[in-house]
Structures are given as C-alpha cells and as structure tokens.
XYZ file of C-alpha atoms in Angstrom:
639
model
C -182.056 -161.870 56.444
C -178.596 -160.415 56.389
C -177.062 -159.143 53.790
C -175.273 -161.085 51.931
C -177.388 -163.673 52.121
C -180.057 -161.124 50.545
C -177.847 -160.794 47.762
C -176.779 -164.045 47.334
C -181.145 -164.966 46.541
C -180.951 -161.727 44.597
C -178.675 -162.824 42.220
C -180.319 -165.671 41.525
C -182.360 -163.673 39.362
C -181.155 -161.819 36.111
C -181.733 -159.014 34.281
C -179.962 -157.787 31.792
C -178.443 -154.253 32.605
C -179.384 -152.222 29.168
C -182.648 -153.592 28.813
C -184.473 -153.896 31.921
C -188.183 -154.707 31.582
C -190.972 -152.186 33.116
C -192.958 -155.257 35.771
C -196.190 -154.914 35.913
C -198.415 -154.680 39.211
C -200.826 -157.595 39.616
C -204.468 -156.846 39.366
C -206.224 -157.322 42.999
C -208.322 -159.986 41.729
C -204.905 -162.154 41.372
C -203.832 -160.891 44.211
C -203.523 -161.616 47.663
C -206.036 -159.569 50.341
C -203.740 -156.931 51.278
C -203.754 -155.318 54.881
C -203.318 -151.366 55.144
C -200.057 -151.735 56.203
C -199.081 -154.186 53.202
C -200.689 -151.496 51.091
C -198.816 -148.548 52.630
C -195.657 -150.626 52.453
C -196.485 -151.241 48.989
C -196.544 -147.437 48.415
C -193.378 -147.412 50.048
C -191.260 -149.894 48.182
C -193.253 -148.645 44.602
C -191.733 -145.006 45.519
C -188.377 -146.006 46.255
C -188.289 -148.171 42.823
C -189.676 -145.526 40.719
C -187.459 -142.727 42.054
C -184.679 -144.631 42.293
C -185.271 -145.708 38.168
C -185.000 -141.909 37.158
C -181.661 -141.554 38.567
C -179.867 -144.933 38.022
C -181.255 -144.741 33.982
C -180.305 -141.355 33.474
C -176.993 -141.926 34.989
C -176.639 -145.839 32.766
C -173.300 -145.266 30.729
C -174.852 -148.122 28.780
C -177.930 -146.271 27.528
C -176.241 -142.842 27.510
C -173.180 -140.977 25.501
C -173.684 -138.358 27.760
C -173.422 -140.521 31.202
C -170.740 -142.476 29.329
C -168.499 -139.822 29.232
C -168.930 -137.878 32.387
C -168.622 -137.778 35.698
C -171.618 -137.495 38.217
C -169.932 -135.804 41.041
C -167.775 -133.811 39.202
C -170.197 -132.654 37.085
C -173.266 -131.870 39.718
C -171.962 -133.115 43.031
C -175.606 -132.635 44.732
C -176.900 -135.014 42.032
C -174.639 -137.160 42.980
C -175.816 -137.019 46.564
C -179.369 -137.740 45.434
C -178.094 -140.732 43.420
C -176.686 -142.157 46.318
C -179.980 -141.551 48.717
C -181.989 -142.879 46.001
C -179.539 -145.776 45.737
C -179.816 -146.410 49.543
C -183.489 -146.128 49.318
C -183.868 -149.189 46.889
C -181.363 -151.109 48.845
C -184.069 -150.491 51.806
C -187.145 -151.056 49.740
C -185.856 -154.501 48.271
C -184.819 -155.639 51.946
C -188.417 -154.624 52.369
C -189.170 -156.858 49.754
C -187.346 -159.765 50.764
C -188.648 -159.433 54.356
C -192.207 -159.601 53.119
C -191.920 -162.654 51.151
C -195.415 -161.613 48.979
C -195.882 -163.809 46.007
C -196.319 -160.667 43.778
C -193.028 -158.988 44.754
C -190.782 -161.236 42.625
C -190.886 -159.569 39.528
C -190.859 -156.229 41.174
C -187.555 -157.565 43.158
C -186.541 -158.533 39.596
C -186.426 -155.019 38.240
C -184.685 -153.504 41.115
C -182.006 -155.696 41.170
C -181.238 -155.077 37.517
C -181.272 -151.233 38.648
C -178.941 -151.797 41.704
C -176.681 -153.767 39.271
C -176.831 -150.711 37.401
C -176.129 -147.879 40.222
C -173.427 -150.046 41.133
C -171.623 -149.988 38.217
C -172.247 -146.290 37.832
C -170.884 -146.118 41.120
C -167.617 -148.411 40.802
C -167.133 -145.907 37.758
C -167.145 -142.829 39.679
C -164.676 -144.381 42.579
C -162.670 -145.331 39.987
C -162.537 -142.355 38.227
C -162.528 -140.162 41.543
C -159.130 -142.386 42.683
C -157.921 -141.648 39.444
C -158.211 -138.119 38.733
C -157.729 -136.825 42.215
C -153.984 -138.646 43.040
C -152.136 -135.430 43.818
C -154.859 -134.735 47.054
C -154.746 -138.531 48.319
C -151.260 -139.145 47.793
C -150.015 -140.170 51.418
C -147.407 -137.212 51.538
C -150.200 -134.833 51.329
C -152.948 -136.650 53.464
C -150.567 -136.843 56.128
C -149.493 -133.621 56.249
C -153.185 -132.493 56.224
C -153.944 -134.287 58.904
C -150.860 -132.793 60.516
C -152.001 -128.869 59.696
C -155.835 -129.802 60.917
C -154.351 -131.061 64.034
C -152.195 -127.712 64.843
C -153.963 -125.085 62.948
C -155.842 -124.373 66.459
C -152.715 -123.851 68.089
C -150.854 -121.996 65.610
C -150.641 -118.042 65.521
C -151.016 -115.804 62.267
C -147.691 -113.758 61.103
C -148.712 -110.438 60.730
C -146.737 -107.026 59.507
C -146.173 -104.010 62.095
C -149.439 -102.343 60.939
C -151.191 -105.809 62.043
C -152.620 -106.723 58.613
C -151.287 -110.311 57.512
C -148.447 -110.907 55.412
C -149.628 -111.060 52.074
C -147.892 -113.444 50.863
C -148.190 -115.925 54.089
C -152.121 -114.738 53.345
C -152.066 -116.612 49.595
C -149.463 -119.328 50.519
C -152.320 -119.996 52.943
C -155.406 -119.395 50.761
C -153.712 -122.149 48.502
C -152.872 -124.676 51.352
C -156.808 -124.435 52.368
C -158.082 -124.858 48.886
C -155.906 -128.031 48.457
C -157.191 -129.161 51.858
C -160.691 -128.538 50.636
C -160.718 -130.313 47.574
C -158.500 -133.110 49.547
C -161.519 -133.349 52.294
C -164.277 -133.442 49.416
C -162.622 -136.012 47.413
C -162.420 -138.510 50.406
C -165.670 -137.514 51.689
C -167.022 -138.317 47.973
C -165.170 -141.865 48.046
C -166.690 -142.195 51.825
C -170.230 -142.004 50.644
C -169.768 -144.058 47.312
C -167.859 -147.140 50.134
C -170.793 -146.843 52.303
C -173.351 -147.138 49.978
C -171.583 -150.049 48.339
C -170.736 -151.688 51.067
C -174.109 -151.805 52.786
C -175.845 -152.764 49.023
C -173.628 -155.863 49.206
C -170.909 -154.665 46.801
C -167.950 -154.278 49.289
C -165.997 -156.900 47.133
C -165.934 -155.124 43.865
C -165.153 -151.836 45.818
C -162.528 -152.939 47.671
C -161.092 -154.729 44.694
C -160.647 -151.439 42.869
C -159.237 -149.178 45.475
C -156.782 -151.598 46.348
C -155.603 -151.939 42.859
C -155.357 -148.196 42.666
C -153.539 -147.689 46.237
C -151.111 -150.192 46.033
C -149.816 -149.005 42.672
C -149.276 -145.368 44.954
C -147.315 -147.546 47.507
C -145.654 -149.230 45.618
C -144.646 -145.966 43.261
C -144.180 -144.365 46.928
C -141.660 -146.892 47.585
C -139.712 -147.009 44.612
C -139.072 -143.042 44.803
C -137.668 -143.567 48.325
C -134.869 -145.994 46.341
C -135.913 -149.243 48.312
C -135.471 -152.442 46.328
C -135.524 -155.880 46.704
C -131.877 -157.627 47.770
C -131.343 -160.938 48.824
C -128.932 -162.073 51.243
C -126.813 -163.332 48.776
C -126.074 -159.826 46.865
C -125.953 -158.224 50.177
C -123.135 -160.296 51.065
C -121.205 -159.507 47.769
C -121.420 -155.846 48.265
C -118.675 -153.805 48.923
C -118.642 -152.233 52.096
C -119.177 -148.408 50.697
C -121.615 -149.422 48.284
C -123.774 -151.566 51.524
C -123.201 -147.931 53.418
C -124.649 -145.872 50.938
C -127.713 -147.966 51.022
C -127.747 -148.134 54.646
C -127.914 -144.227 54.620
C -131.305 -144.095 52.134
C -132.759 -146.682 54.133
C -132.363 -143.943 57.393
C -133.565 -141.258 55.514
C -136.426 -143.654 53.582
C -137.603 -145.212 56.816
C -138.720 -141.462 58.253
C -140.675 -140.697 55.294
C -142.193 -143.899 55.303
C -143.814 -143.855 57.985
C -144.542 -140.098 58.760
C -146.159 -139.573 55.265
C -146.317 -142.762 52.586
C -147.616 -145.651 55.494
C -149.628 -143.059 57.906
C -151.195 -141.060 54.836
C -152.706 -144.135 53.631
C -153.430 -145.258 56.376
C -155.622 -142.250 57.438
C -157.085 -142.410 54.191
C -158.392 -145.944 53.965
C -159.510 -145.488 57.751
C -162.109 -142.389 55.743
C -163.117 -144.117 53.260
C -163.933 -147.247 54.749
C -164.893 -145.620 57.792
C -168.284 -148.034 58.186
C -166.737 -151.160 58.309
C -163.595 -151.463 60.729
C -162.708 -155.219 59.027
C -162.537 -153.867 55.716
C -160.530 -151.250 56.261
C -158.228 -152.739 58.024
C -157.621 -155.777 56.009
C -157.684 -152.994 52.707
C -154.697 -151.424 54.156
C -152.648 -154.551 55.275
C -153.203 -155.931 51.908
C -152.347 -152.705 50.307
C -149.070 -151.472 52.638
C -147.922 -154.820 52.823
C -145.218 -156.287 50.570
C -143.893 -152.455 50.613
C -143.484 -152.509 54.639
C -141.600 -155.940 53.947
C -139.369 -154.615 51.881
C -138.584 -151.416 54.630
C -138.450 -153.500 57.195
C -136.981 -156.882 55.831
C -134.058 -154.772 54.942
C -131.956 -154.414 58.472
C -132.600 -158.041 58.766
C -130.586 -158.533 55.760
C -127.929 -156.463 56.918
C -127.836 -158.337 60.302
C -127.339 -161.581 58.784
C -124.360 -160.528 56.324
C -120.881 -160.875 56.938
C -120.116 -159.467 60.873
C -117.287 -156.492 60.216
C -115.967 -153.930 62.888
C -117.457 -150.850 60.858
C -120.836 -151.887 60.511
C -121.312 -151.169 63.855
C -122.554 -147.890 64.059
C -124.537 -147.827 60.790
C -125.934 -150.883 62.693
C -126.676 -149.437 65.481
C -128.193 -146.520 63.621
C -130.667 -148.855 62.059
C -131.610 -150.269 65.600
C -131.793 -146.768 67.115
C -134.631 -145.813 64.030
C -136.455 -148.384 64.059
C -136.941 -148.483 67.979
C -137.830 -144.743 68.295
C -140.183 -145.420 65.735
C -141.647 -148.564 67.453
C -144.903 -146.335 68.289
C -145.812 -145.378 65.466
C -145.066 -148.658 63.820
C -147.288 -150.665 66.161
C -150.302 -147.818 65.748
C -149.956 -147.582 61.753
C -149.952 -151.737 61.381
C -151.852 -152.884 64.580
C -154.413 -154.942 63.459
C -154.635 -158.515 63.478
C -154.468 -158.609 59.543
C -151.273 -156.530 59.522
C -149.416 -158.893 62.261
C -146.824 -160.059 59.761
C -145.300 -156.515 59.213
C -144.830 -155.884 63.394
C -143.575 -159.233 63.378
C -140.825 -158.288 60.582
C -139.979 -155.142 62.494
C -139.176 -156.896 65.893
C -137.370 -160.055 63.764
C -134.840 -157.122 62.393
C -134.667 -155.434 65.581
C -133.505 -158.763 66.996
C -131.745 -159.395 64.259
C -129.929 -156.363 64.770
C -129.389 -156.757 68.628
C -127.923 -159.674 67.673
C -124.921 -158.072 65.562
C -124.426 -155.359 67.713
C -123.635 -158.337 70.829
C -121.687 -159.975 68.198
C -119.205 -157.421 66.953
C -119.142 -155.901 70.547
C -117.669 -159.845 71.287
C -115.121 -159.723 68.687
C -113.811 -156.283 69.632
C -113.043 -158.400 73.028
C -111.392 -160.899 70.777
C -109.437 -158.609 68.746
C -107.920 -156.727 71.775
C -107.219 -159.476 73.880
C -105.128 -161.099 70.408
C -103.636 -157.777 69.483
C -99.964 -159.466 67.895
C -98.211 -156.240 68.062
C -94.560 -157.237 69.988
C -92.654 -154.029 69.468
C -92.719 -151.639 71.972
C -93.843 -148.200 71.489
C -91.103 -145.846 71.392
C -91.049 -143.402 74.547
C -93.429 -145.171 76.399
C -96.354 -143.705 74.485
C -99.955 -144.423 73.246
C -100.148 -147.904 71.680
C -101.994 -147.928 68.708
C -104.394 -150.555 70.370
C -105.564 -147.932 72.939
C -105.752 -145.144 70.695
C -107.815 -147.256 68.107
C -109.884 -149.204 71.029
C -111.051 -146.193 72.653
C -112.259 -144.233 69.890
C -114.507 -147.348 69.321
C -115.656 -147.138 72.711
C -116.145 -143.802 72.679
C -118.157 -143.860 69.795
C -120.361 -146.588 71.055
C -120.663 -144.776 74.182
C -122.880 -142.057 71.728
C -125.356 -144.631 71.732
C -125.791 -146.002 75.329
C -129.409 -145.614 74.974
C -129.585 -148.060 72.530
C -126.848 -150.168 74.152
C -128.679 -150.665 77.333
C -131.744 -151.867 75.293
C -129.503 -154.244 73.185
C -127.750 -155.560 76.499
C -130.506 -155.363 78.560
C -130.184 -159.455 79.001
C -126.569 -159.606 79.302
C -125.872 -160.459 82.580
C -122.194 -161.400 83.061
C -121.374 -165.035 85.338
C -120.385 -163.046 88.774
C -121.795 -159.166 88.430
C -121.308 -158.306 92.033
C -117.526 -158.830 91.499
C -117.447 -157.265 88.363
C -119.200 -154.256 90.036
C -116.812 -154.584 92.804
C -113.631 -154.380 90.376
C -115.045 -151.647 88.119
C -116.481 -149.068 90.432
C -115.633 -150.067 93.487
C -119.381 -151.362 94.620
C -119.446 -153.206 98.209
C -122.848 -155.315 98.802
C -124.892 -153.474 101.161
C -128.462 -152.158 99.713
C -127.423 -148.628 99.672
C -125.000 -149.501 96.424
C -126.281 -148.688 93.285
C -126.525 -151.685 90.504
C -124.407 -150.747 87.702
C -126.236 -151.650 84.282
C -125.625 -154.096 81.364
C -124.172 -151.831 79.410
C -121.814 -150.480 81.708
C -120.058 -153.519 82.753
C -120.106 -154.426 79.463
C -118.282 -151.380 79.053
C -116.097 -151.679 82.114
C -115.411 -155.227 80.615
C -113.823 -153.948 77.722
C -111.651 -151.411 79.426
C -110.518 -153.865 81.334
C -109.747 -156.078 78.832
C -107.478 -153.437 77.476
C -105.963 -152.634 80.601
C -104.716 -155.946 80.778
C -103.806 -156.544 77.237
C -101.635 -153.033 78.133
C -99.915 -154.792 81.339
C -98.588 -157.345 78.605
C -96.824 -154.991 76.323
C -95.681 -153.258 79.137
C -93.488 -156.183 79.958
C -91.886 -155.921 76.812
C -89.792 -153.132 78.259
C -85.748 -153.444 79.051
C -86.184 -150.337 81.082
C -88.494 -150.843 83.559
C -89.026 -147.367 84.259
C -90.573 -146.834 80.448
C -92.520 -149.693 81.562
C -94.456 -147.670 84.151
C -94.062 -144.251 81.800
C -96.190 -146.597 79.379
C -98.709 -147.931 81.622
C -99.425 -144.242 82.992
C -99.628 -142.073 79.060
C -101.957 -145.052 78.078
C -104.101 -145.156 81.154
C -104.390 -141.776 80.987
C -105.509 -141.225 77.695
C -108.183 -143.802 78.173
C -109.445 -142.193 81.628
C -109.227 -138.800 79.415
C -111.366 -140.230 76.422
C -114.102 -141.872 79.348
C -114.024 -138.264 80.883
C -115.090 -136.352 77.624
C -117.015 -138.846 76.513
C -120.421 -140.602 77.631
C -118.369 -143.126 78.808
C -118.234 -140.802 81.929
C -122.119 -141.354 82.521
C -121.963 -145.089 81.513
C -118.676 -145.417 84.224
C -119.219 -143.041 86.401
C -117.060 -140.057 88.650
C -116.065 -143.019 90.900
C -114.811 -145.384 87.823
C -112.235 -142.118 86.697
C -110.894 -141.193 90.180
C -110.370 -144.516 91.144
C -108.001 -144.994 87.659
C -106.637 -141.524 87.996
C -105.143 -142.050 90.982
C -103.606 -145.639 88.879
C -102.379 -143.472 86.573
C -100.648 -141.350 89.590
C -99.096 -144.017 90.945
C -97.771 -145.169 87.665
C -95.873 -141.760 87.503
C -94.613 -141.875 90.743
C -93.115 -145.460 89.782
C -92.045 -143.872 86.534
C -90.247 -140.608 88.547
C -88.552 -142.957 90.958
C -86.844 -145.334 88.506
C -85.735 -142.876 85.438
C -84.801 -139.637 87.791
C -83.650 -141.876 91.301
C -80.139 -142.033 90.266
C -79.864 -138.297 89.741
C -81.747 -138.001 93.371
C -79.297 -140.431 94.832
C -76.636 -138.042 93.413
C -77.170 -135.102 95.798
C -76.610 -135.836 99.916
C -79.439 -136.121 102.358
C -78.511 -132.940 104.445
C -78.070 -130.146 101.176
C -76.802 -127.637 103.539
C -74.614 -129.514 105.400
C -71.023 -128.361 105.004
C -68.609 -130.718 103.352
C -64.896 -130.799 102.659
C -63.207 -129.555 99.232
C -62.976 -133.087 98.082
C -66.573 -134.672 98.794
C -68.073 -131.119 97.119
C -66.454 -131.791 93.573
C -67.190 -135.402 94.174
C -70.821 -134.783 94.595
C -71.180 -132.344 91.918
C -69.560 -134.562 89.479
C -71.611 -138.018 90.522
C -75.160 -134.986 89.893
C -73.111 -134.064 86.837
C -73.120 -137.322 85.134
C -76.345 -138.869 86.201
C -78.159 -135.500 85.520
C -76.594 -135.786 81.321
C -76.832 -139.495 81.351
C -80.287 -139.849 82.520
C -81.718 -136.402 80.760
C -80.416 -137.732 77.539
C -82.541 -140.868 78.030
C -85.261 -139.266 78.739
C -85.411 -136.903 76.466
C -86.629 -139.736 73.973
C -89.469 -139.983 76.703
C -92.941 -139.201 75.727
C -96.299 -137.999 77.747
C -98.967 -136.944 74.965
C -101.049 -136.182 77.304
C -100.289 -132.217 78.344
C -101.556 -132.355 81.714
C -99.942 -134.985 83.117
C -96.576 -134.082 81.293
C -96.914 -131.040 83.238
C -97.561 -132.681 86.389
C -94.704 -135.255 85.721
C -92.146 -132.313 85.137
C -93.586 -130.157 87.850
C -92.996 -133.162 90.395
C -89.401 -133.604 88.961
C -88.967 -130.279 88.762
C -90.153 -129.799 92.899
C -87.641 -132.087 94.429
C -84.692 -131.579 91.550
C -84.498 -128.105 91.304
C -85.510 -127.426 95.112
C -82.896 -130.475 96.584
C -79.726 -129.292 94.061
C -80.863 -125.701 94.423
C -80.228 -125.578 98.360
C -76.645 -127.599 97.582
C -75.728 -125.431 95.136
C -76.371 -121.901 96.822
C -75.106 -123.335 100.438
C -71.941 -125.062 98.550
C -71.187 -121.611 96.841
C -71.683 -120.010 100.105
C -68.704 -122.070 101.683
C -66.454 -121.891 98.938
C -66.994 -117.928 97.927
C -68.794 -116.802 94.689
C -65.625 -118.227 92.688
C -66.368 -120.051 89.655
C -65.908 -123.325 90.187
C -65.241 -126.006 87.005
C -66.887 -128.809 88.161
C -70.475 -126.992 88.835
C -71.211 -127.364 85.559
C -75.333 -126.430 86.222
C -77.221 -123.427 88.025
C -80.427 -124.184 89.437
C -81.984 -122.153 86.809
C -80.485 -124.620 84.353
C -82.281 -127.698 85.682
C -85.293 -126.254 85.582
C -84.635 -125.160 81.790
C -83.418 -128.632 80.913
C -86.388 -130.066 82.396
C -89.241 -128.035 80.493
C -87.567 -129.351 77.203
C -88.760 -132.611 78.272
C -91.444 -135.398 76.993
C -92.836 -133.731 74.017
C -93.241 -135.717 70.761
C -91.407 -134.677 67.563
C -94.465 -133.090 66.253
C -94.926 -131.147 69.483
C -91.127 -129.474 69.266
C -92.433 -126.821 66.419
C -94.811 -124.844 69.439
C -92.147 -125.394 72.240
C -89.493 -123.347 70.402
C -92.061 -120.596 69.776
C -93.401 -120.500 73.258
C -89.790 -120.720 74.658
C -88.411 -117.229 76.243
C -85.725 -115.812 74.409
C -83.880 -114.988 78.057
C -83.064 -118.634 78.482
C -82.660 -119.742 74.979
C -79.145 -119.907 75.151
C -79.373 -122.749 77.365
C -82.689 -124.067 77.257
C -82.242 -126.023 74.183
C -78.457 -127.452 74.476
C -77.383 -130.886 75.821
C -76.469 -130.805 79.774
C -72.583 -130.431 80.191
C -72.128 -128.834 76.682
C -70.254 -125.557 76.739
C-alpha cells in the first residue's frame, strides 16, 4: 500500500497522545494458527514497537518538563540519531502491519500510531527549534559562500611566513571559518535526517509547512536589507529622474547579491534538506523565493514601461546588460517547472527592456533629424548637435555587446545598400555582413551627416560652408576612432570619411585662400616690368589682409587637421610668394621697396596665428617664439 494511503487508514484510528494505552497480545487460543514466519514477523514488529516506545515517551514534551524544555540533538546528538532509527523502525514495522492484514494487529497498529504521532511532534519541535536557533549558519550569505570555500579549498594554497610555518593569524582566521563550516554542515545534516524521516513516515506536509514559514521570513528579511520594495507603475512614473536613478543603482548592486548569496544559498540549502524527495524540494523553494524574485525581477519591467527619456538609456541598458550575464545562473537557481513564473518575469523585463533601448535609440533619430537650431555656428565649428550626438553614440558604443543582442532582429528594408553606403560592401560572397547594430549605428551617423549638410547651407560664405562640413566630420570620424565605434564601423568606415573630410578642406582652401593665390602670377620667377611688380604686390597685399582678417575668425578644433589645413596653405603660399619675392628683389636690387609690405617669413608667421578658438589663444602666446613676436601677432599691413 503506499504511503499515504497507509496513513490515510492510520488515521482513522485515534489515540490520544499523553495517554496512550499499553495493547495487549491475544492469547493463542483467540488467535489465529500462526506460521513461523508470522511468528518471527511478530517478533519483529513487537521489537520495533517496544524499542521505539522507550525513546518516543522519554522524549514526549507532553509527559516530561525535562523533554519540554530541551532539545534532543542539542543536548545528546547520538540520541537523537537513535530516536530517528527507532522512529524509522516503527514506520517499517506498522507497514509490516498493514501489509499483513492479521485480525490481531489492530490494536497493536493502534498504539504505534499514537507513538508516531508522538515522535512526530517531537520531531517538528526539534526542526523548528534547529531552524530557529541556528539562523546565522543557514542564512543564504553564509551557505553560499560555504559552498563556494568547499568548492576551492582543493585548489587553494596555504600563506605561509619565510620560516614556512603558517601565518598565525591566517591559521585562526581559518580555524574559525572551519568551525562555522562545521557547525553549518551539522545543522543541515541534522534538518536532513529529521526531513527524511518525516517525509517517508507520511509527515512531509507538516514539515514542509514549517520550514517554509521559517525560510521565507529569511528571504523576505534578505530582501528588505538589499532596499528592494514594492512600486507600482504609477509611482514610478511620478518619480523624479535622480530619485528613479538612485534606485536603479541599488537594484545593480542588489541584483548581484541576490543571486550569488540570498537566492543560491537557499537554494543549496533546501536542495540538503529535502534531498530525498526532488518534488518537494523544489516546489519548497519556488514557494519560498518566490514573491521576493518578483519583486527583483518585476522591477526593470517597471522601469521599461515608464515614461521613455534620453538619459535612461544607459542605466537601461545597464539593467539589460545584468540581468543577461546573469541569465545562467538565473535559469539554474529557478529551473524547475514550479519556479517557471520567475524565468518567465526575467525574460518579460529583458524584453521589456530591449524594447526601450529600440525605442529611445528611435527618438535619438527623431531628435537629430528635427534639430531647430537655424543660426550658424560661428567659424565654421562643431555644432552643438554633433558634439552632443556623438557623445551619445559613443557612449552606447560601450555597450555593443548588449546592443547586438537588443538589435539582433532589426533588420533595416534594403541592408545590402545600407552596407554598400556605410562601408563600402559590394555583393560578392567574400564581403563580410555588417551586423544589426552596426548599421544601426552607421544609420545614425548618417542621419547626422545629413542633418549637418542642412546647416551647412545656412552659410553666406560658401567657403565656411565646407570649413563646417570638414571640423564636424572630423570630430565625428575622431570620436568613432577612439571609441568602440571603431570596432562596430570598422578601419574601412573611417578612411573612407577621412578622406570626406579631406576633400572638404581642399574645397575650404580653394574658396577662402584662392583670391590671395590668384594674386601672385603663374611663372614666380619670370621677370616683369617696374609697373606690373608693384601692381602684383599690391593686388597679394590686399587679398592677403582682406582674406587673413576673415579668416582669422575661422575655427578648426580639431588640432590635427588645423595643422594640416595651415601646413597645406602654408606649402603653396609661402613657397609660390616666396620664389616672387626673392626673384623680384633680385631684379630690382636689395632696395627697400614700399609696396612689399610682407617677407616670406611673415606669411608663414601670419598663418600659424590662424584657426584657434578664443580659449585656445592663452597656449599659442606661450608657445610662440619670442624671435618673431614682433610680427607674429599684428594685423597684415600694420606698421
């Protein structure tokens, strides 16, 4: 008969506990002819009972101060082992007893029920009273890190002093660490055995019952320490943005402790104590971890659903970023069937969360492409917009890992010719396929880029047009270069938009300095008359001081290609008008003449002063060489 249906006829007898009556065996004249082995079993079932009595009386807190008021394994913990075998023994001889179905065994089978019902509430005393006393060796923190040490203590090397005795001190911190482990190990050995020997008597209920009461009181204490609390959406959505961050933060730091100790210590200890039965010690800890995994994991799914805003993004994405490098652990702490609802939670907020991140990555789109701004930057410099756009992308660009999980699905209407535009991809096999996340990427830039062409229009001059176009592109092929926007884009991506920015300057060069080029004749050597030499001098004159003045409210942030700007200027100008002037003062005899107004040397001064912002002028007057000052700094013509 199994088990429970054993004790379900059992119980349809009762005894009371304090007062059980001694039965009394038949006479063989009433009896049934027994066979040997009836007899012998007889013997049997007779020991068990009577042994069995000794302990489970003794041990009645009902009949006894002294049982009442202490505990059996504390007090004599190899008592307490017999008490348990003596238990098991009964549970065997009343099977026995139910098996045989002998006329005379009722009353017998009467009696030892009333003891089991004893021993069993002896023995829900002691599990209470062992869950109880002994919460600072099963709290999950330190079952988890037990587990840890008994995992790597094989592995791990002694410190020892130079004279190759052990560090005293390491020698007690560890003599204290295995103490704690030893009483930790006996405690939920003890609460193994009492399980087992409830659980097979038919008493799994009213064990379970109480260790769940006790555990989920830890979790839930566990929980509350680690500052989670319950939000709805509704508060979430009224929550200031620093206050929402703050929270965000704990719940990083709370979801790591979580699982490594509070979730994983319980769940190795309800996987020892309930090591017989692999039902109830699963449903035990689903029932027990629970509504306090909800709350954990229910939380980013909040946060997803609130109100979308630009700088949630990366708190966002930090949330995403835990929980999926935690996914393993997760799935092996709650992977029963009985603990489905918590994975499910954890993949709804991961969703949840992918969800945003697509979201906000859409408005930044949105918001560059209907950037207002009409004035245009002064100098031709960095717009806001690319300054502000890149440092997002940048930043996002930290978590491409993430962002190729989150995108994974995105796949834009014609990839080939967005692969085609962005790095240059033909369609032959050999190509690589760019991912998701790096079109997405590309996208964006590209977005910009045109959003940039716009404003660039905005430009009378049309050679500040192309000075804008190149300082902007520039700083955004500088910002993918340092940034893992170079792995997500690719060496290809930034040489093909270098040489953009290149051109730009060229364009730049040709409009702003061309008049001043124009000035000076094709053949710089070739001898001209009186007349034509003042006449070209004074046509370099004025467009050298008309057009340096203009561009001296030029700016290239970006120190590199200023210098390659300037050193292309500087090339032709100085080189072209250098050759004029030495072949021109050659004819006409070394003679000061009024109208050559600029050496060589000059230009090239004049030029370095060039394209730095105001708040760059403070380390150019520093690093300037005394030897030219006295013309490096003055406006061309002024004497």
């Amino acid at each position: 008969m199994p088990r429970k249906g054993m004790r379900s006829l059992l119980f349809q007898f009762s005894s009371p506990s304090n007062s059980i009556s001694r039965y009394s065996i038949s006479s063989p004249s009433r009896s049934p002819a027994l066979t040997p082995r009836r007899s012998f079993n007889d013997a049997m079932i007779e020991q068990s009972i009577e042994s069995a009595a000794a302990f489970v009386m003794k041990w009645n807190p009902d009949s006894s101060t002294y049982a009442k008021v202490t505990s059996m394994f504390y007090e004599d913990r190899n008592e307490a082992m017999q008490f348990i075998k003596r238990v098991n023994d009964l549970q065997k001889a009343m099977h026995l007893m139910v098996s045989e179905d002998s006329g005379f065994a009722s009353d017998r089978l009467v009696y030892a029920q009333g003891l089991m019902e004893i021993a069993m509430k002896r023995l829900q005393k002691e599990f209470y009273q062992i869950l109880s006393m002994n919460r600072a060796h099963l709290d999950p923190e330190s079952v988890s890190a037990r587990s840890s040490r008994c995992s790597t203590r094989s592995s791990t090397s002694a410190d020892f002093d130079d004279d190759g005795t052990l560090d005293d001190e390491v020698q007690v911190v560890g003599d204290s660490i295995a103490e704690v482990e030893q009483v930790s190990s006996i405690v939920m050995e003890d609460l193994r055995t009492i399980a087992e020997c409830m659980i097979s008597s038919g008493y799994a209920k009213e064990c379970v019952n109480m260790y769940k009461v006790i555990r989920k009181s830890i979790i839930d204490e566990g929980v509350y320490r680690l500052g989670l609390e319950k939000l709805s959406p509704s508060r979430i959505n009224k929550m200031d943005w620093e206050v929402l961050d703050l929270k965000i933060k704990n719940w990083l730091d709370a979801i790591k402790l979580a699982i490594r100790t509070l979730f994983v210590g319980e769940r190795i200890l309800c996987d020892n104590v309930f090591s017989s039965s692999e039902s109830i010690r699963e449903s035990c800890f689903a029932d027990i971890s629970r509504e306090g995994a909800l709350l954990l994991f229910g939380f980013p799914e909040l946060v997803a659903k609130s109100k979308k805003s630009p700088e949630k993004m990366f708190r966002v994405l930090d949330m995403y970023s835990s929980i999926a490098e935690n996914w393993p652990e997760i799935e092996s702490i709650f992977s029963s069937e009985s603990s489905s609802v918590v994975r499910s939670q954890v993949l709804t907020s991961l969703a949840k969360l992918g969800e945003l991140v697509r979201a906000i990555v859409m408005d930044l789109e949105f918001s560059i492409q209907k950037n207002s701004s009409k004035s245009p930057v002064a100098g031709g410099g960095v717009h806001s917009l690319t300054l502000l756009s890149m440092n997002y992308l940048t930043f996002l660009a930290d978590y491409g890992n993430v962002l190729t999980d989150i995108f994974a699905d995105w796949i834009p209407q014609d990839k080939s010719s967005l692969e085609q535009i962005f790095f240059g991809s033909s369609d032959s096999d050999d190509s690589p396929t760019a991912s998701a996340i790096s079109l997405r990427m590309g996208w964006l830039i590209l977005v910009l880029l045109c959003k940039l062409d716009s404003k660039a229009k905005r430009y009378k001059d049309v050679s500040l047009s192309y000075l804008f176009l190149a300082n902007n592109l520039q700083h955004i092929v500088s910002k993918v270069r340092s940034s893992n926007l170079h792995y997500l884009l690719g060496d290809e991506w930034i040489a093909k938009h270098e040489a953009k920015v290149r051109q730009f300057a060229a364009k730049y060069e040709a409009l702003a300095w061309g008049r001043v080029f124009d000035s000076l004749p094709e053949n710089p050597t070739e001898k001209f008359s009186q007349e034509e030499v003042k006449e070209i001098f004074r046509n370099f004159n004025m467009a050298f001081q008309e057009t340096h003045r203009k561009q001296k409210s030029c700016f290239i942030p970006d120190p590199k290609l200023r210098d390659e700007v300037k050193l292309s200027i500087g090339r032709k100008l100085v080189s072209f008008y250098g050759e004029f002037y030495r072949a021109q003062k050659a004819y006409a005899g070394a003679i000061e003449k009024p109208y050559i107004r600029f050496s060589p040397e000059d230009i090239g001064n004049y030029l370095s002063d060039l394209y730095f912002e105001p708040s760059d002028w403070a380390s150019v007057s520093t690093s300037s060489p005394s030897s030219t000052s006295s013309s490096h700094r003055r406006e061309p013509g002024a004497r």
